mmCIF file of C-alpha atoms in Angstrom:
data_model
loop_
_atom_site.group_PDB
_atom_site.id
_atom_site.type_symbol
_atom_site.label_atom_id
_atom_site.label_comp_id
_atom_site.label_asym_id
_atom_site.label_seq_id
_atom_site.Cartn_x
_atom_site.Cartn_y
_atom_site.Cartn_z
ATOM 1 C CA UNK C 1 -38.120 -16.638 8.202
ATOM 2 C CA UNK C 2 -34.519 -17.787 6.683
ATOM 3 C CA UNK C 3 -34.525 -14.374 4.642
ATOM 4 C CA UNK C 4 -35.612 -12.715 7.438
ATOM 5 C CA UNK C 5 -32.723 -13.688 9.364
ATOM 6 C CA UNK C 6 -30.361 -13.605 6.540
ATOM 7 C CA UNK C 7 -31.322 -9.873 6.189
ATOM 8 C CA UNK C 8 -30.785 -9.241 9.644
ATOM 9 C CA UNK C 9 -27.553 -10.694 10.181
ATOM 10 C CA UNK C 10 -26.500 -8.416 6.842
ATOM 11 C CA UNK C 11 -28.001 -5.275 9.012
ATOM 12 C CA UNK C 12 -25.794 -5.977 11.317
ATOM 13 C CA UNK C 13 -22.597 -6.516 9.146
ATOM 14 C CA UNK C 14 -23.659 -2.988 7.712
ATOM 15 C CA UNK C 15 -23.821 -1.348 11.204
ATOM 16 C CA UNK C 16 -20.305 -2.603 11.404
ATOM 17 C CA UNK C 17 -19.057 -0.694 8.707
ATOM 18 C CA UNK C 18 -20.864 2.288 10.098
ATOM 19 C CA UNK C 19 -22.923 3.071 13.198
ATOM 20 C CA UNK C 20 -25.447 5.417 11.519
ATOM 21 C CA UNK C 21 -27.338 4.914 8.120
ATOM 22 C CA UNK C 22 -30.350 6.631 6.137
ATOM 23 C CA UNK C 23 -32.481 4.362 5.582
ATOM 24 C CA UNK C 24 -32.742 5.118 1.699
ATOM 25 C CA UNK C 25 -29.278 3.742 1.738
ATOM 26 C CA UNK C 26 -30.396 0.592 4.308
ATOM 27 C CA UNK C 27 -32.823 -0.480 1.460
ATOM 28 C CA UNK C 28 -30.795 0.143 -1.736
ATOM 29 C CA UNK C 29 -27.543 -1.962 0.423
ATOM 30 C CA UNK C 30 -30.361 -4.892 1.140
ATOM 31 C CA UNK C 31 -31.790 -4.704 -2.367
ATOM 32 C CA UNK C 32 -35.456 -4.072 -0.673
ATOM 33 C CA UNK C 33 -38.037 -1.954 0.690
ATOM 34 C CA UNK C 34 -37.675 0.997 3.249
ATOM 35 C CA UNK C 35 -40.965 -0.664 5.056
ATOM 36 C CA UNK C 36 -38.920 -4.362 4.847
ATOM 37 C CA UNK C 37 -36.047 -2.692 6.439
ATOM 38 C CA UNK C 38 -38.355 -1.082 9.235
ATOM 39 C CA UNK C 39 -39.608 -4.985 9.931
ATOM 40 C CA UNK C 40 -36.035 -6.048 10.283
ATOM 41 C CA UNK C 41 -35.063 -3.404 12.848
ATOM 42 C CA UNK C 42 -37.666 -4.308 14.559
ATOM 43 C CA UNK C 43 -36.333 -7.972 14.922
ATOM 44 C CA UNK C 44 -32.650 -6.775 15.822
ATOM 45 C CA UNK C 45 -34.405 -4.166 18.862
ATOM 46 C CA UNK C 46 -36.664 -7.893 19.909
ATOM 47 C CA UNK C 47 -33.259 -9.551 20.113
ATOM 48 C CA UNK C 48 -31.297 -6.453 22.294
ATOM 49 C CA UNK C 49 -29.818 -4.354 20.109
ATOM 50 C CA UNK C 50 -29.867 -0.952 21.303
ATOM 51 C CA UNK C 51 -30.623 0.791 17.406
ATOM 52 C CA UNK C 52 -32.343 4.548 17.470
ATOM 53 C CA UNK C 53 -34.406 5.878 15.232
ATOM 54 C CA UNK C 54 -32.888 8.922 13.584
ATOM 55 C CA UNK C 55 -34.986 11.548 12.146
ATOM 56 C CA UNK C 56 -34.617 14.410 9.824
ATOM 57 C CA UNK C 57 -34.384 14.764 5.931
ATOM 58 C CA UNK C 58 -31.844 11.889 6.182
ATOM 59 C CA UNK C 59 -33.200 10.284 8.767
ATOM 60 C CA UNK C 60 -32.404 6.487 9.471
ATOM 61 C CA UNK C 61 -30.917 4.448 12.008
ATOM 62 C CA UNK C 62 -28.375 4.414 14.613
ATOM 63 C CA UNK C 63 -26.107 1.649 16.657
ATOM 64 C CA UNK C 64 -26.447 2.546 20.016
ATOM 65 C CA UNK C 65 -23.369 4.157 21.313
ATOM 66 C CA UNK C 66 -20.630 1.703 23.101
ATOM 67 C CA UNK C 67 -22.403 -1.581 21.896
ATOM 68 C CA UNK C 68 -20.220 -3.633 20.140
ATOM 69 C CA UNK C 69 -21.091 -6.218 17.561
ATOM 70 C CA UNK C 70 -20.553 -9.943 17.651
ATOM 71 C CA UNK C 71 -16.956 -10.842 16.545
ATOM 72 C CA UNK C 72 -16.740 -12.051 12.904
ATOM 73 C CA UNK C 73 -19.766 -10.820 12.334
ATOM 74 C CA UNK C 74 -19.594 -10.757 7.908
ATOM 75 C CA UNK C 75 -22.005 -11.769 5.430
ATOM 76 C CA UNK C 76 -20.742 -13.962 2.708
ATOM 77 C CA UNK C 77 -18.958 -11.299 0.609
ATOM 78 C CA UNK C 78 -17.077 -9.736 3.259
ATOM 79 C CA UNK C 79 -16.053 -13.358 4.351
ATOM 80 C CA UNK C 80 -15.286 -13.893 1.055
ATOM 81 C CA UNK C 81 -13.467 -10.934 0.229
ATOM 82 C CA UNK C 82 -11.209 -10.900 3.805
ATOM 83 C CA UNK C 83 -10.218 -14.697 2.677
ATOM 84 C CA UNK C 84 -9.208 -14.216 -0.256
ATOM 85 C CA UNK C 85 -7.152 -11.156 0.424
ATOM 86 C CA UNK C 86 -5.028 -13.400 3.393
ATOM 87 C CA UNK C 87 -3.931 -15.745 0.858
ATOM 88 C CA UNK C 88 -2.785 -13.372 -2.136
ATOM 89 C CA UNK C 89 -1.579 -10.647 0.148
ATOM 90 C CA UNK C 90 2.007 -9.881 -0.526
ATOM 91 C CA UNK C 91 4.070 -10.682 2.693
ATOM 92 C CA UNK C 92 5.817 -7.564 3.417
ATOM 93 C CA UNK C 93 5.702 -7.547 7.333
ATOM 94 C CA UNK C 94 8.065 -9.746 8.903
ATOM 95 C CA UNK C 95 6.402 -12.613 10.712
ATOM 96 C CA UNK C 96 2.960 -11.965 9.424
ATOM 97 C CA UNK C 97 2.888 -14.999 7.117
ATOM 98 C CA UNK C 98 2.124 -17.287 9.712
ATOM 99 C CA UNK C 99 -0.593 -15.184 11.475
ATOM 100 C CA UNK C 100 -2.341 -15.003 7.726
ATOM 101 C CA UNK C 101 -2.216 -18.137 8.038
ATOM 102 C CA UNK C 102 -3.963 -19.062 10.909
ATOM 103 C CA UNK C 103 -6.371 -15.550 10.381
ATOM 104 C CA UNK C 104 -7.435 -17.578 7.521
ATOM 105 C CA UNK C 105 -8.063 -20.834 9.408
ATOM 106 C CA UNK C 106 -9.937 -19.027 12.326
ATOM 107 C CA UNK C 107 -11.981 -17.066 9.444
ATOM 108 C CA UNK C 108 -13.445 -20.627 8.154
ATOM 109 C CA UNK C 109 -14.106 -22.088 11.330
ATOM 110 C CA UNK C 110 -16.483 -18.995 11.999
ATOM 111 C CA UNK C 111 -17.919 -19.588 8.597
ATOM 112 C CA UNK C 112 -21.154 -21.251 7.792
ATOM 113 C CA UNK C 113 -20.680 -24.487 5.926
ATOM 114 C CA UNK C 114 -21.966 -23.055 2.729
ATOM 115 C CA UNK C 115 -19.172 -20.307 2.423
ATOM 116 C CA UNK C 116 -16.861 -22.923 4.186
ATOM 117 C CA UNK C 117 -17.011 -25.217 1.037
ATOM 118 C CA UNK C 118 -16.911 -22.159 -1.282
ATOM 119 C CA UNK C 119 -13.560 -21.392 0.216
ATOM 120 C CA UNK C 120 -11.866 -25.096 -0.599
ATOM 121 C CA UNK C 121 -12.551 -24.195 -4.127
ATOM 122 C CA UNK C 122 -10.674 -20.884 -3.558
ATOM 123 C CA UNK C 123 -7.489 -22.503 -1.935
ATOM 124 C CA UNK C 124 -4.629 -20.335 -3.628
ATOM 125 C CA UNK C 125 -0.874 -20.864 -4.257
ATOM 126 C CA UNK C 126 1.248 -18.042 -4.655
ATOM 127 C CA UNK C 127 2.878 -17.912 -8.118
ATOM 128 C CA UNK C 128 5.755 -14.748 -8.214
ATOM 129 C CA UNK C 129 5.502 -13.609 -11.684
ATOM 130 C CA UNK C 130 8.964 -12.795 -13.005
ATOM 131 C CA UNK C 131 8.152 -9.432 -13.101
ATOM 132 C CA UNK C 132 7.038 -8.729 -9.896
ATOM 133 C CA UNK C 133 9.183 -6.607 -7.686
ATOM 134 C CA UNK C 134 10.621 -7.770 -4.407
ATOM 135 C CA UNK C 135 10.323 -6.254 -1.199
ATOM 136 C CA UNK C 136 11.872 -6.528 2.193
ATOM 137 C CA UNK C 137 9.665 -7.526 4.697
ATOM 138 C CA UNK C 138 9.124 -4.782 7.751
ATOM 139 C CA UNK C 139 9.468 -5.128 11.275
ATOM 140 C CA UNK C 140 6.242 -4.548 12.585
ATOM 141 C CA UNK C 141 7.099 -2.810 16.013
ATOM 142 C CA UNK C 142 8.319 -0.323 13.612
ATOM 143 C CA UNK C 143 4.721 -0.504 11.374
ATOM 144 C CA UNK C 144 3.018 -0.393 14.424
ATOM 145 C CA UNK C 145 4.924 2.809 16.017
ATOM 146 C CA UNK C 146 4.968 5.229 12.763
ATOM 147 C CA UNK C 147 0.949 4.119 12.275
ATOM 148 C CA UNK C 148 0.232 5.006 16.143
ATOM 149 C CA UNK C 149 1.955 8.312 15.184
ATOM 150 C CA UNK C 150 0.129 9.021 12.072
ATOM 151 C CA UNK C 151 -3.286 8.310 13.736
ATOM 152 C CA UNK C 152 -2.344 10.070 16.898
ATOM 153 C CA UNK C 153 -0.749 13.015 15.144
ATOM 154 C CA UNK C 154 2.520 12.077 17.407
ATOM 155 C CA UNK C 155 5.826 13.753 16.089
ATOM 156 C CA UNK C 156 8.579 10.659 16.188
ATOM 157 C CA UNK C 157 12.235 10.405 16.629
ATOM 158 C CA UNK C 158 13.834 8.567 13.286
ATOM 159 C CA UNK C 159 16.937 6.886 13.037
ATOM 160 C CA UNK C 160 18.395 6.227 9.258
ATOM 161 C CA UNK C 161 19.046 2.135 8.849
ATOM 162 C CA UNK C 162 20.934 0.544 6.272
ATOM 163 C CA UNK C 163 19.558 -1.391 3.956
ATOM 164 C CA UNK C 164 20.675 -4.302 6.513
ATOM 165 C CA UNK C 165 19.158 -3.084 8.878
ATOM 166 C CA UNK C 166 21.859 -1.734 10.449
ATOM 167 C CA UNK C 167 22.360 1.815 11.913
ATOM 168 C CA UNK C 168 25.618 4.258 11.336
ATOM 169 C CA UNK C 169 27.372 5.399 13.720
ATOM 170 C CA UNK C 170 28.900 9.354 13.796
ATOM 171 C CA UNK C 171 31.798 8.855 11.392
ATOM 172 C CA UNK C 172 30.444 6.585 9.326
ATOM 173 C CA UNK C 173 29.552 8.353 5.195
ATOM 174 C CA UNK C 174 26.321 7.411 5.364
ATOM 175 C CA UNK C 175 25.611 8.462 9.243
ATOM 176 C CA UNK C 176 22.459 10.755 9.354
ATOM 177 C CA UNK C 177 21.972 12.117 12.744
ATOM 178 C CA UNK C 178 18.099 11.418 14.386
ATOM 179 C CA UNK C 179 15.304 13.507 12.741
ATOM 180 C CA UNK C 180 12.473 14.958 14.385
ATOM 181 C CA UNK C 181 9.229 14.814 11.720
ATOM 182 C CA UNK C 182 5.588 15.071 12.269
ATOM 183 C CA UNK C 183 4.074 11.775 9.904
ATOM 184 C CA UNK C 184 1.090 12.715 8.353
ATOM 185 C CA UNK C 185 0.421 9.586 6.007
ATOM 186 C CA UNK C 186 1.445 6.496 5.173
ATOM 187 C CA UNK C 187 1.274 4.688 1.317
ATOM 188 C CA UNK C 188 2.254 1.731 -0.234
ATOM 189 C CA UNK C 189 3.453 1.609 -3.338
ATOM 190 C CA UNK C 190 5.306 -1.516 -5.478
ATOM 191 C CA UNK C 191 5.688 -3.619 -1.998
ATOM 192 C CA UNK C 192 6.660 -0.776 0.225
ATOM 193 C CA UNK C 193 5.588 1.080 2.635
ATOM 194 C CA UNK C 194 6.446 4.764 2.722
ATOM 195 C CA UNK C 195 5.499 7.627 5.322
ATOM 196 C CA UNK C 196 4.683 10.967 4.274
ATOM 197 C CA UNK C 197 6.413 13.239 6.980
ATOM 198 C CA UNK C 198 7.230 17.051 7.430
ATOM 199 C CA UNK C 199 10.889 16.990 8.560
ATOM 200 C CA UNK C 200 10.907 19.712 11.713
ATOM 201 C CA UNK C 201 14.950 20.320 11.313
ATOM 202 C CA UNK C 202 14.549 21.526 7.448
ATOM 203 C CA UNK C 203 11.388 22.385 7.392
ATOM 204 C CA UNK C 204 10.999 20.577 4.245
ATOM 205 C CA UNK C 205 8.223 17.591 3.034
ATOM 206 C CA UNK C 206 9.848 14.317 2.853
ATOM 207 C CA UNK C 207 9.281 10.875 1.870
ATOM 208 C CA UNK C 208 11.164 7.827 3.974
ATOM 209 C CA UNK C 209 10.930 4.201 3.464
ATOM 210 C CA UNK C 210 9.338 2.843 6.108
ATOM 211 C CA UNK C 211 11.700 -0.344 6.912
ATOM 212 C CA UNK C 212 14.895 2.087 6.682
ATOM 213 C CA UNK C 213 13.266 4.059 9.910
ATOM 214 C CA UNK C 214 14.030 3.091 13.656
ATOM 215 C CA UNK C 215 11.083 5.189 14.838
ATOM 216 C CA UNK C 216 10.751 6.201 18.353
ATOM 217 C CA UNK C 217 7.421 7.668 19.322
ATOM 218 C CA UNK C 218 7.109 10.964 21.663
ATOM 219 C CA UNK C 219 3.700 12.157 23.315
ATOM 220 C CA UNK C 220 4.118 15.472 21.550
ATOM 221 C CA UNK C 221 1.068 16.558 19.272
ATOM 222 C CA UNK C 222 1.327 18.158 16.073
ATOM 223 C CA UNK C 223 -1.368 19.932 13.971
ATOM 224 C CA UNK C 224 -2.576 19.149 10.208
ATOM 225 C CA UNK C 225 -0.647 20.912 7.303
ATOM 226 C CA UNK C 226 -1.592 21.391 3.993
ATOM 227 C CA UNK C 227 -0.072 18.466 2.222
ATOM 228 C CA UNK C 228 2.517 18.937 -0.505
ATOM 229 C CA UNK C 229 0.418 17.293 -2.787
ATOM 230 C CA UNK C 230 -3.497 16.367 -3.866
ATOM 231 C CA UNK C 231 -1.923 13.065 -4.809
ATOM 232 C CA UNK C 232 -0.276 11.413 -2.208
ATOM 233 C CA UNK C 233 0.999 8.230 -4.638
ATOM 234 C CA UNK C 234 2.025 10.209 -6.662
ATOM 235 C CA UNK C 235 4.096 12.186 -4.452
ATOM 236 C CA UNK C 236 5.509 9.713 -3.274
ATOM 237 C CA UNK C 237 5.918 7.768 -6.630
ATOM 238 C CA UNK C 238 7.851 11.511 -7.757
ATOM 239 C CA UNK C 239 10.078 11.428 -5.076
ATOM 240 C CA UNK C 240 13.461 10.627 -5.928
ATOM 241 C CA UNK C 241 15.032 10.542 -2.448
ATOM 242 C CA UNK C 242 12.692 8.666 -0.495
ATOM 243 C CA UNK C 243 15.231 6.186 0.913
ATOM 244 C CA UNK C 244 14.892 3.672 -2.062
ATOM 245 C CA UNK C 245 18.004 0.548 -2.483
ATOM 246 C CA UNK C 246 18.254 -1.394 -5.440
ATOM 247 C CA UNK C 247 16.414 -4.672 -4.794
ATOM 248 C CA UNK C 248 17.993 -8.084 -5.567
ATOM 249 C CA UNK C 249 18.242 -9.322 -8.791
ATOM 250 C CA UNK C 250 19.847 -11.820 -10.844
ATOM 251 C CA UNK C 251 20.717 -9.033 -12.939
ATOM 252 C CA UNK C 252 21.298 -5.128 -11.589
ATOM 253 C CA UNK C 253 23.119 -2.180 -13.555
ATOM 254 C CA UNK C 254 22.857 1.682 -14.032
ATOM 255 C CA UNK C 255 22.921 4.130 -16.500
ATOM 256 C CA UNK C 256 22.857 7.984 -16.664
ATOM 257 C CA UNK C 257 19.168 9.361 -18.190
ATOM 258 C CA UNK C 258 19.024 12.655 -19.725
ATOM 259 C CA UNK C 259 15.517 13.283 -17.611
ATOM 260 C CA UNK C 260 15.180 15.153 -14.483
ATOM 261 C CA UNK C 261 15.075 12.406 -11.101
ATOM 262 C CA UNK C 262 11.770 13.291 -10.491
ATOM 263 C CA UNK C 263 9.690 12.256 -13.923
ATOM 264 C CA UNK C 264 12.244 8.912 -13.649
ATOM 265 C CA UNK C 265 11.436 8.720 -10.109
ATOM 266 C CA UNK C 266 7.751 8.509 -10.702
ATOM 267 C CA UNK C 267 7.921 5.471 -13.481
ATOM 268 C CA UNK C 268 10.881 3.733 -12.724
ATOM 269 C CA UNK C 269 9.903 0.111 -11.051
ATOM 270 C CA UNK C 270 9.285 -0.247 -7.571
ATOM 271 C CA UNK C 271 12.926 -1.835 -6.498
ATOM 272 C CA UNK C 272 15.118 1.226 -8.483
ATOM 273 C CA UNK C 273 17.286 3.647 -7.330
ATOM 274 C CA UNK C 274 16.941 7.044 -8.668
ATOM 275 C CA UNK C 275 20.031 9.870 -8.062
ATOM 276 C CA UNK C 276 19.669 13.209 -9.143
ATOM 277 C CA UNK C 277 22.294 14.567 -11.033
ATOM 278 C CA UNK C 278 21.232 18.170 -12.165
ATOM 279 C CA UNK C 279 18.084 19.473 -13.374
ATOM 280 C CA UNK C 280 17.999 17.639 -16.657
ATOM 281 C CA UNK C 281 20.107 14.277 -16.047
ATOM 282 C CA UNK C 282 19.991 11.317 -13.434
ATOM 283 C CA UNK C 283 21.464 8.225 -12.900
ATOM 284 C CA UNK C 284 18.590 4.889 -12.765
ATOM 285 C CA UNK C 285 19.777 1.825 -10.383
ATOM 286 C CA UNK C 286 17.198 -1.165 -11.343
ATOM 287 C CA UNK C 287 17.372 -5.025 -11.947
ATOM 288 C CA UNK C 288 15.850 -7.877 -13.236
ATOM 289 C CA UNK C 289 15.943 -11.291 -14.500
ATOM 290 C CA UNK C 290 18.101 -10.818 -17.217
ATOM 291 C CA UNK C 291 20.164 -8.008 -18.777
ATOM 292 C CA UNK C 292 17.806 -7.864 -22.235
ATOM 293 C CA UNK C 293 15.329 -7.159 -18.839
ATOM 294 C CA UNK C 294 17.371 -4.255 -17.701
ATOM 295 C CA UNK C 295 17.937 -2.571 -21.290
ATOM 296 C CA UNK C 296 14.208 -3.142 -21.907
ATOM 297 C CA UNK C 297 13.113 -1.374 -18.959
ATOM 298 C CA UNK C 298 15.875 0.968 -19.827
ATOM 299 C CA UNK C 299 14.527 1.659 -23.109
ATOM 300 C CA UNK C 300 11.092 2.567 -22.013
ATOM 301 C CA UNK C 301 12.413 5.783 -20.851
ATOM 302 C CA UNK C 302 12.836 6.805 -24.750
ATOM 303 C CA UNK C 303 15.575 9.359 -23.863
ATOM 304 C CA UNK C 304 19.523 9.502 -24.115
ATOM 305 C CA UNK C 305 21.411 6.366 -22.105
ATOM 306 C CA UNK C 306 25.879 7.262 -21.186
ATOM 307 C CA UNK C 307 27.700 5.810 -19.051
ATOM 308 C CA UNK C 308 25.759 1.997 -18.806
ATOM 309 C CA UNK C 309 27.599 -0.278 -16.013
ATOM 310 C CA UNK C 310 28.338 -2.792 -16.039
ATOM 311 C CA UNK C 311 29.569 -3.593 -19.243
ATOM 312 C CA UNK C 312 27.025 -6.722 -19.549
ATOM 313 C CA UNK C 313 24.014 -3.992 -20.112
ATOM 314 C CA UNK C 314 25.838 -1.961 -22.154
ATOM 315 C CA UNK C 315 26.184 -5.029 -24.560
ATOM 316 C CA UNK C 316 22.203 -5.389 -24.077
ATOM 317 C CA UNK C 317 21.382 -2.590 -24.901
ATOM 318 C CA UNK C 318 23.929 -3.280 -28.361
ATOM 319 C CA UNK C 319 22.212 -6.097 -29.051
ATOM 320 C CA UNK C 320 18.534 -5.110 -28.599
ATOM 321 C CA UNK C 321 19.524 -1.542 -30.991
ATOM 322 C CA UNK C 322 20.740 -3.972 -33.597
ATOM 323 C CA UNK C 323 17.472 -6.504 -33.234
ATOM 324 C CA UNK C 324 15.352 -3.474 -33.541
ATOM 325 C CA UNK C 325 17.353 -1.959 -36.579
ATOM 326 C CA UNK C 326 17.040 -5.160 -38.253
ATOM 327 C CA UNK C 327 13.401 -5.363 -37.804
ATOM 328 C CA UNK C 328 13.235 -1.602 -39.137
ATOM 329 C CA UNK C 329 14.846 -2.819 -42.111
ATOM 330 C CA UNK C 330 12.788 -5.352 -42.607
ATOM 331 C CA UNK C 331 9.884 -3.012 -42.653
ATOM 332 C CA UNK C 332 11.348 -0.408 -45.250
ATOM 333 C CA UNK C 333 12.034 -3.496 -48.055
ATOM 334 C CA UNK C 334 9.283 -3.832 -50.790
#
């Protein structure tokens, strides 16, 4: 009777996921027989559950339209899987930290006592490895708006923020008047959040950070395009001018690369600043802990390096060409 019920309450948690399943695919998910999973839906329709039989070549089951499922309703690796992703979650929505938090809290009250104790042995703390890049946190009115408008197909009104959040006003260099773009998708990618927009006053594909955007939704549909790539990440990863700052670091310089912005674009770290220059050169904005951290990441690029600033990674990158000469010499002796 206890796997009976076990196996229901996992029916269930798979009707969740998806109201209609074959049910070849019931009885591989439930590691058992097609005439065991018959049984089961038996017991759910007994207790009220509105399931239909669905038949054809595929046939299966069904979750009666507009019946919704108990809340919280996971077996013990969804459980465990939603837990663990609150507490190692990077926070990169401002406020959010808190609700994780307490998601987490009203996740193991729900929880049977066996999972409960499995979770005390999973209690995490955060450990920022010195390599990890930092990311602003976003405001999540703004989150919230430019998903509605992807999902919705909504074209928004953007604003262009400052890296302070602040906006320009006409006069100001860096004032961009208000864009009208249709947002298609968004990605995430080293921290932040990016949408993936077609920009109705150039008629051009364009990639803006997400926090940089005061969005301002409109009622007024758009229709799917082809998208400028099969590879959204990467896209986005290849886009040089997608609204990027240089994050803060103990230690942040530049230097002119003799690659074109978009190959450094797509493997500089998430944090950089990438400038095109002309088709072959750019100019790379990054940081790190130290400036043997900068040259290093500098160095990966295996190309030409001019005009280093400040004059602290220029020395680096001195130092680390006569380190690596020495141990080239030390190589070549007999």
């Amino acid at each position: 009777m206890a796997n009976t019920s076990r196996r229901a309450l996992r029916l269930l948690s798979l009707f969740g996921s998806r109201r209609q399943w074959p049910l070849r695919e019931f009885a591989t998910a439930l590691g058992v027989s097609e005439r065991t999973v018959r049984r089961d839906i038996e017991t759910l329709r007994e207790l009220g559950y509105p399931i239909t039989t669905v038949h054809g070549p595929e046939g299966g089951y069904r979750l009666g339209a507009g019946h919704t499922l108990p809340p919280l309703l996971l077996d013990h690796d969804q459980a465990l899987a939603v837990a663990v992703a609150l507490q190692t979650a990077p926070s990169t929505v401002f406020g959010l930290g808190d609700d994780a938090a307490r998601a987490l809290v009203t996740l193991e009250q729900a929880m049977p006592a066996a999972l409960r104790e499995t979770m005390k042995t999973l209690r995490l703390t955060r450990l920022q490895n010195y390599w990890e890049f930092p990311a602003p946190p976003i405001d999540s009115a703004a989150l919230t708006a430019v998903g509605a408008a992807v999902s919705h197909r909504h074209v928004l009104v953007t604003e262009t923020l400052r890296a302070d959040g602040s906006r320009p006003v006409s006069g100001d260099d860096d004032f961009l008047p208000a864009r009208r773009i249709e947002p298609h998708h968004l990605v995430v990618w080293a921290g932040r959040w990016y949408v993936v927009a077609y920009d109705l006053g150039d008629d051009q594909w364009r990639v803006h950070r997400v926090d940089r955007l005061r969005p301002r939704p409109t009622t007024q549909l758009f229709s799917p395009r082809g998208l400028p790539h099969d590879d959204l990440a990467r896209f986005v990863m290849s886009s040089h001018d997608r609204g990027d700052t240089a994050a803060a670091w103990p230690c942040t310089g530049s230097a002119r690369l003799r690659l074109p912005a978009g190959v450094v674009a797509r493997f500089a770290p998430g944090g950089s600043v990438v400038e095109h220059l002309d088709t072959e050169h750019c100019r790379l904005t990054l940081g790190a802990w130290s400036w043997a951290g900068v040259a290093g990441i500098l160095a990966t690029f295996d190309t030409g390096l001019t005009e280093l600033h400040p004059p602290e990674l220029a020395r680096a990158c001195r130092r680390m060409g006569r380190r690596l000469a020495a141990v080239a010499d030390t190589e070549e002796r007999p």
